[in-house]
Amino acid sequence: GAGVSQTPSNKVTEKGKYVELRCDPISGHTALYWYRQSLGQGPEFLIYFQGTGAADDSGLPNDRFFAVRPEGSVSTLKIQRTERGDSAVYLCASSRGLAGPSGELFFGEGSRLTVL
Amino acid sequence: GQSLEQPSEVTAVEGAIVQINCTYQTSGFYGLSWYQQHDGGAPTFLSYNGLDGLEETGRFSSFLSRSDSYGYLLLQELQMKDSASYFCAVTRNQGGKLIFGQGTELSVKP
């Protein structure tokens, strides 16, 4: 596809369950980012990958959150033992190289996670 | 650490000009970006300033003053479709990640 694709678009789960969110970036984009956004707030940085490796995971809130990008393309954000406070829209973005020199990220529509 | 401040809400009328300010505090500042987000949609890139001065892209312009740690987004000839949230974001140390502000909700009235 032409843009960043995220699945599922909506996920409702129960407290304590495990969740996986998938991101398919724009073809050829080497950098991939995960953000989460709560209502009325700006996107909050979680982690970004340059290729297969996590270049900066300083935004992951705790060890329940983990992300992988094994082949340098699709990425999966994994959340263990979900808590109600994890409810948010999880946004994925990609860029051709590092976003620093241009400031431009291409975002997907997000995965809305609701933890009951 | 780092922080960005922008007004939470701005209201303007169709056809008018509006300026959304952003002040930031961060070490290793590299550049300032602006994004637009409609309700329920993805943030979309509008503009970027790596150097001091004004960048113009159609009805949108963005300004940066590094010495004042300040930037703004200027929207001209406002249209109803410009009603959205606008975010400033900083990049540090030539790195990849962007740190976003809390956003400004712009309401354009007829």
mmCIF file of C-alpha atoms in Angstrom:
data_model
loop_
_atom_site.group_PDB
_atom_site.id
_atom_site.type_symbol
_atom_site.label_atom_id
_atom_site.label_comp_id
_atom_site.label_asym_id
_atom_site.label_seq_id
_atom_site.Cartn_x
_atom_site.Cartn_y
_atom_site.Cartn_z
ATOM 1 C CA GLY A 1 0.000 0.000 0.000
ATOM 2 C CA ALA A 2 0.939 3.623 -0.331
ATOM 3 C CA GLY A 3 0.793 4.548 3.336
ATOM 4 C CA VAL A 4 1.589 3.193 6.796
ATOM 5 C CA SER A 5 -0.814 0.398 7.666
ATOM 6 C CA GLN A 6 -1.726 -0.544 11.232
ATOM 7 C CA THR A 7 -3.758 -3.491 12.452
ATOM 8 C CA PRO A 8 -6.037 -3.927 14.226
ATOM 9 C CA SER A 9 -7.705 -0.536 14.005
ATOM 10 C CA ASN A 10 -9.540 -1.294 17.235
ATOM 11 C CA LYS A 11 -8.738 -3.734 20.002
ATOM 12 C CA VAL A 12 -10.750 -4.280 23.160
ATOM 13 C CA THR A 13 -9.185 -6.537 25.765
ATOM 14 C CA GLU A 14 -9.472 -7.358 29.421
ATOM 15 C CA LYS A 15 -7.055 -6.309 32.099
ATOM 16 C CA GLY A 16 -4.174 -8.749 32.361
ATOM 17 C CA LYS A 17 -4.337 -9.991 28.778
ATOM 18 C CA TYR A 18 -1.567 -9.905 26.172
ATOM 19 C CA VAL A 19 -1.901 -7.700 23.081
ATOM 20 C CA GLU A 20 0.014 -7.386 19.803
ATOM 21 C CA LEU A 21 -0.265 -4.388 17.510
ATOM 22 C CA ARG A 22 1.149 -4.546 14.002
ATOM 23 C CA CYS A 23 2.640 -1.841 11.779
ATOM 24 C CA ASP A 24 3.494 -2.114 8.102
ATOM 25 C CA PRO A 25 5.566 0.942 7.093
ATOM 26 C CA ILE A 26 5.879 2.612 3.719
ATOM 27 C CA SER A 27 8.000 0.488 1.421
ATOM 28 C CA GLY A 28 11.630 1.557 1.491
ATOM 29 C CA HIS A 29 11.386 3.483 4.759
ATOM 30 C CA THR A 30 14.205 2.389 7.023
ATOM 31 C CA ALA A 31 13.087 4.136 10.205
ATOM 32 C CA LEU A 32 9.954 3.111 12.119
ATOM 33 C CA TYR A 33 8.479 4.772 15.193
ATOM 34 C CA TRP A 34 5.878 3.891 17.792
ATOM 35 C CA TYR A 35 3.968 6.573 19.662
ATOM 36 C CA ARG A 36 0.895 6.462 21.841
ATOM 37 C CA GLN A 37 -1.683 9.184 22.147
ATOM 38 C CA SER A 38 -4.279 9.729 24.829
ATOM 39 C CA LEU A 39 -7.348 11.891 24.283
ATOM 40 C CA GLY A 40 -6.465 15.569 24.133
ATOM 41 C CA GLN A 41 -2.726 14.925 24.312
ATOM 42 C CA GLY A 42 0.142 14.955 21.858
ATOM 43 C CA PRO A 43 1.775 11.766 20.584
ATOM 44 C CA GLU A 44 4.078 10.325 23.250
ATOM 45 C CA PHE A 45 7.276 8.694 21.960
ATOM 46 C CA LEU A 46 7.772 5.017 22.788
ATOM 47 C CA ILE A 47 10.498 3.541 20.591
ATOM 48 C CA TYR A 48 12.062 3.832 17.182
ATOM 49 C CA PHE A 49 13.918 1.428 14.904
ATOM 50 C CA GLN A 50 16.567 2.116 12.329
ATOM 51 C CA GLY A 51 16.501 -1.066 10.266
ATOM 52 C CA THR A 52 16.058 -4.097 12.517
ATOM 53 C CA GLY A 53 17.527 -2.623 15.667
ATOM 54 C CA ALA A 54 15.892 -0.434 18.262
ATOM 55 C CA ALA A 55 17.819 2.840 18.078
ATOM 56 C CA ASP A 56 16.015 4.415 21.027
ATOM 57 C CA ASP A 57 13.570 2.669 23.354
ATOM 58 C CA SER A 58 13.694 5.291 26.092
ATOM 59 C CA GLY A 59 9.949 5.972 25.843
ATOM 60 C CA LEU A 60 8.758 2.465 26.692
ATOM 61 C CA PRO A 61 6.981 2.957 30.033
ATOM 62 C CA ASN A 62 7.998 -0.355 31.633
ATOM 63 C CA ASP A 63 9.031 -3.907 30.856
ATOM 64 C CA ARG A 64 5.491 -4.919 29.932
ATOM 65 C CA PHE A 65 6.051 -3.151 26.618
ATOM 66 C CA PHE A 66 8.255 -4.635 23.934
ATOM 67 C CA ALA A 67 8.617 -4.076 20.190
ATOM 68 C CA VAL A 68 10.334 -5.979 17.422
ATOM 69 C CA ARG A 69 11.160 -5.453 13.770
ATOM 70 C CA PRO A 70 12.882 -8.700 12.806
ATOM 71 C CA GLU A 71 13.280 -8.122 9.064
ATOM 72 C CA GLY A 72 13.540 -4.354 9.014
ATOM 73 C CA SER A 73 10.056 -3.845 7.677
ATOM 74 C CA VAL A 74 6.936 -4.847 9.650
ATOM 75 C CA SER A 75 7.023 -4.128 13.369
ATOM 76 C CA THR A 76 4.981 -5.512 16.243
ATOM 77 C CA LEU A 77 4.370 -3.745 19.535
ATOM 78 C CA LYS A 78 3.691 -6.233 22.297
ATOM 79 C CA ILE A 79 2.028 -5.387 25.598
ATOM 80 C CA GLN A 80 1.928 -7.959 28.385
ATOM 81 C CA ARG A 81 -0.431 -8.002 31.370
ATOM 82 C CA THR A 82 -2.382 -5.035 30.056
ATOM 83 C CA GLU A 83 -3.640 -2.429 32.501
ATOM 84 C CA ARG A 84 -6.497 0.051 32.137
ATOM 85 C CA GLY A 85 -3.939 2.857 31.920
ATOM 86 C CA ASP A 86 -2.604 1.329 28.687
ATOM 87 C CA SER A 87 -5.789 2.395 26.909
ATOM 88 C CA ALA A 88 -4.798 4.834 24.158
ATOM 89 C CA VAL A 89 -4.317 5.119 20.416
ATOM 90 C CA TYR A 90 -1.017 3.543 19.410
ATOM 91 C CA LEU A 91 0.439 5.314 16.396
ATOM 92 C CA CYS A 92 3.095 3.983 14.071
ATOM 93 C CA ALA A 93 5.129 6.199 11.755
ATOM 94 C CA SER A 94 7.912 5.686 9.255
ATOM 95 C CA SER A 95 10.489 7.822 7.478
ATOM 96 C CA ARG A 96 12.930 7.280 4.653
ATOM 97 C CA GLY A 97 15.921 7.795 6.911
ATOM 98 C CA LEU A 98 16.297 9.509 10.236
ATOM 99 C CA ALA A 99 13.579 12.108 10.647
ATOM 100 C CA GLY A 100 15.964 14.636 12.128
ATOM 101 C CA PRO A 101 17.098 16.413 8.949
ATOM 102 C CA SER A 102 13.570 16.842 7.590
ATOM 103 C CA GLY A 103 11.268 16.518 10.586
ATOM 104 C CA GLU A 104 8.861 14.498 8.498
ATOM 105 C CA LEU A 105 7.208 11.337 9.721
ATOM 106 C CA PHE A 106 4.427 9.484 7.897
ATOM 107 C CA PHE A 107 1.845 8.243 10.385
ATOM 108 C CA GLY A 108 -0.659 5.436 10.199
ATOM 109 C CA GLU A 109 -4.257 5.789 11.368
ATOM 110 C CA GLY A 110 -3.415 4.114 14.657
ATOM 111 C CA SER A 111 -4.648 1.168 16.696
ATOM 112 C CA ARG A 112 -7.136 2.133 19.378
ATOM 113 C CA LEU A 113 -6.583 -0.068 22.434
ATOM 114 C CA THR A 114 -9.209 -0.270 25.146
ATOM 115 C CA VAL A 115 -8.435 -2.249 28.289
ATOM 116 C CA LEU A 116 -11.519 -3.074 30.337
ATOM 117 C CA GLY B 1 14.606 16.973 29.925
ATOM 118 C CA GLN B 2 12.594 18.774 27.336
ATOM 119 C CA SER B 3 9.326 20.665 27.242
ATOM 120 C CA LEU B 4 7.174 22.344 24.635
ATOM 121 C CA GLU B 5 4.412 24.839 25.273
ATOM 122 C CA GLN B 6 1.633 25.818 22.908
ATOM 123 C CA PRO B 7 -1.839 27.255 23.531
ATOM 124 C CA SER B 8 -4.495 24.600 24.118
ATOM 125 C CA GLU B 9 -7.191 26.278 22.024
ATOM 126 C CA VAL B 10 -7.473 28.960 19.348
ATOM 127 C CA THR B 11 -10.627 30.194 17.610
ATOM 128 C CA ALA B 12 -10.724 32.208 14.378
ATOM 129 C CA VAL B 13 -13.153 33.011 11.564
ATOM 130 C CA GLU B 14 -13.109 31.801 8.009
ATOM 131 C CA GLY B 15 -10.800 33.852 5.796
ATOM 132 C CA ALA B 16 -8.758 35.190 8.707
ATOM 133 C CA ILE B 17 -5.097 34.629 9.627
ATOM 134 C CA VAL B 18 -4.120 32.764 12.785
ATOM 135 C CA GLN B 19 -0.750 32.222 14.466
ATOM 136 C CA ILE B 20 -0.042 29.268 16.755
ATOM 137 C CA ASN B 21 3.001 29.751 18.952
ATOM 138 C CA CYS B 22 5.344 27.131 20.336
ATOM 139 C CA THR B 23 8.111 27.640 22.877
ATOM 140 C CA TYR B 24 10.509 24.872 23.720
ATOM 141 C CA GLN B 25 13.184 23.954 26.206
ATOM 142 C CA THR B 26 15.550 21.207 25.183
ATOM 143 C CA SER B 27 19.233 20.485 24.967
ATOM 144 C CA GLY B 28 20.732 19.647 21.604
ATOM 145 C CA PHE B 29 17.907 21.275 19.636
ATOM 146 C CA TYR B 30 18.035 20.330 15.957
ATOM 147 C CA GLY B 31 14.748 21.375 14.340
ATOM 148 C CA LEU B 32 11.060 22.179 14.810
ATOM 149 C CA SER B 33 8.230 20.486 12.925
ATOM 150 C CA TRP B 34 4.502 21.110 12.689
ATOM 151 C CA TYR B 35 1.770 18.501 12.273
ATOM 152 C CA GLN B 36 -1.972 18.665 11.713
ATOM 153 C CA GLN B 37 -4.406 16.088 13.067
ATOM 154 C CA HIS B 38 -8.117 15.914 12.379
ATOM 155 C CA ASP B 39 -10.363 14.103 14.859
ATOM 156 C CA GLY B 40 -9.751 10.372 14.648
ATOM 157 C CA GLY B 41 -7.137 10.759 11.947
ATOM 158 C CA ALA B 42 -3.406 10.380 11.547
ATOM 159 C CA PRO B 43 -1.070 13.305 12.235
ATOM 160 C CA THR B 44 0.144 14.729 8.933
ATOM 161 C CA PHE B 45 3.322 16.713 8.374
ATOM 162 C CA LEU B 46 2.953 20.408 7.539
ATOM 163 C CA SER B 47 6.302 22.128 7.838
ATOM 164 C CA TYR B 48 9.838 21.986 9.219
ATOM 165 C CA ASN B 49 12.362 24.606 10.304
ATOM 166 C CA GLY B 50 15.980 23.624 10.785
ATOM 167 C CA LEU B 51 17.281 27.166 10.447
ATOM 168 C CA ASP B 52 16.049 30.528 11.706
ATOM 169 C CA GLY B 53 13.513 32.236 9.529
ATOM 170 C CA LEU B 54 10.305 31.681 7.669
ATOM 171 C CA GLU B 55 9.313 28.651 5.592
ATOM 172 C CA GLU B 56 6.286 29.057 3.341
ATOM 173 C CA THR B 57 4.154 26.273 1.913
ATOM 174 C CA GLY B 58 0.996 27.577 0.295
ATOM 175 C CA ARG B 59 -1.384 28.940 2.931
ATOM 176 C CA PHE B 60 0.861 27.674 5.731
ATOM 177 C CA SER B 61 4.090 29.250 6.952
ATOM 178 C CA SER B 62 6.323 28.342 9.852
ATOM 179 C CA PHE B 63 8.901 30.453 11.653
ATOM 180 C CA LEU B 64 11.795 29.599 13.947
ATOM 181 C CA SER B 65 14.010 31.680 16.207
ATOM 182 C CA ARG B 66 16.672 29.498 17.832
ATOM 183 C CA SER B 67 17.903 32.296 20.052
ATOM 184 C CA ASP B 68 14.412 32.703 21.532
ATOM 185 C CA SER B 69 13.594 28.954 21.555
ATOM 186 C CA TYR B 70 10.406 29.924 19.806
ATOM 187 C CA GLY B 71 8.509 29.109 16.671
ATOM 188 C CA TYR B 72 5.086 29.609 15.190
ATOM 189 C CA LEU B 73 2.763 28.250 12.565
ATOM 190 C CA LEU B 74 0.868 30.816 10.498
ATOM 191 C CA LEU B 75 -2.288 29.802 8.690
ATOM 192 C CA GLN B 76 -3.710 32.244 6.155
ATOM 193 C CA GLU B 77 -7.078 32.424 4.397
ATOM 194 C CA LEU B 78 -8.559 30.076 6.972
ATOM 195 C CA GLN B 79 -11.036 27.498 5.749
ATOM 196 C CA MET B 80 -13.495 25.386 7.735
ATOM 197 C CA LYS B 81 -11.424 22.295 6.906
ATOM 198 C CA ASP B 82 -8.492 23.802 8.832
ATOM 199 C CA SER B 83 -10.350 23.032 12.077
ATOM 200 C CA ALA B 84 -8.042 20.441 13.639
ATOM 201 C CA SER B 85 -5.342 19.995 16.261
ATOM 202 C CA TYR B 86 -1.884 21.348 15.487
ATOM 203 C CA PHE B 87 1.260 20.010 17.131
ATOM 204 C CA CYS B 88 4.773 21.368 17.254
ATOM 205 C CA ALA B 89 7.540 18.804 17.656
ATOM 206 C CA VAL B 90 11.272 19.073 18.297
ATOM 207 C CA THR B 91 14.107 16.907 17.076
ATOM 208 C CA ARG B 92 17.285 16.716 19.161
ATOM 209 C CA ASN B 93 20.881 16.003 18.237
ATOM 210 C CA GLN B 94 20.139 15.081 14.630
ATOM 211 C CA GLY B 95 18.363 12.056 16.039
ATOM 212 C CA GLY B 96 15.349 10.299 14.669
ATOM 213 C CA LYS B 97 12.725 10.762 17.318
ATOM 214 C CA LEU B 98 10.381 13.713 17.476
ATOM 215 C CA ILE B 99 9.023 14.961 20.785
ATOM 216 C CA PHE B 100 5.548 16.455 20.427
ATOM 217 C CA GLY B 101 3.805 19.241 22.278
ATOM 218 C CA GLN B 102 0.333 18.831 23.747
ATOM 219 C CA GLY B 103 -1.331 20.381 20.738
ATOM 220 C CA THR B 104 -3.474 23.398 19.898
ATOM 221 C CA GLU B 105 -7.087 22.821 18.925
ATOM 222 C CA LEU B 106 -8.045 25.286 16.197
ATOM 223 C CA SER B 107 -11.714 26.004 15.618
ATOM 224 C CA VAL B 108 -12.616 27.908 12.468
ATOM 225 C CA LYS B 109 -16.029 29.577 12.591
ATOM 226 C CA PRO B 110 -18.083 30.775 9.607
#
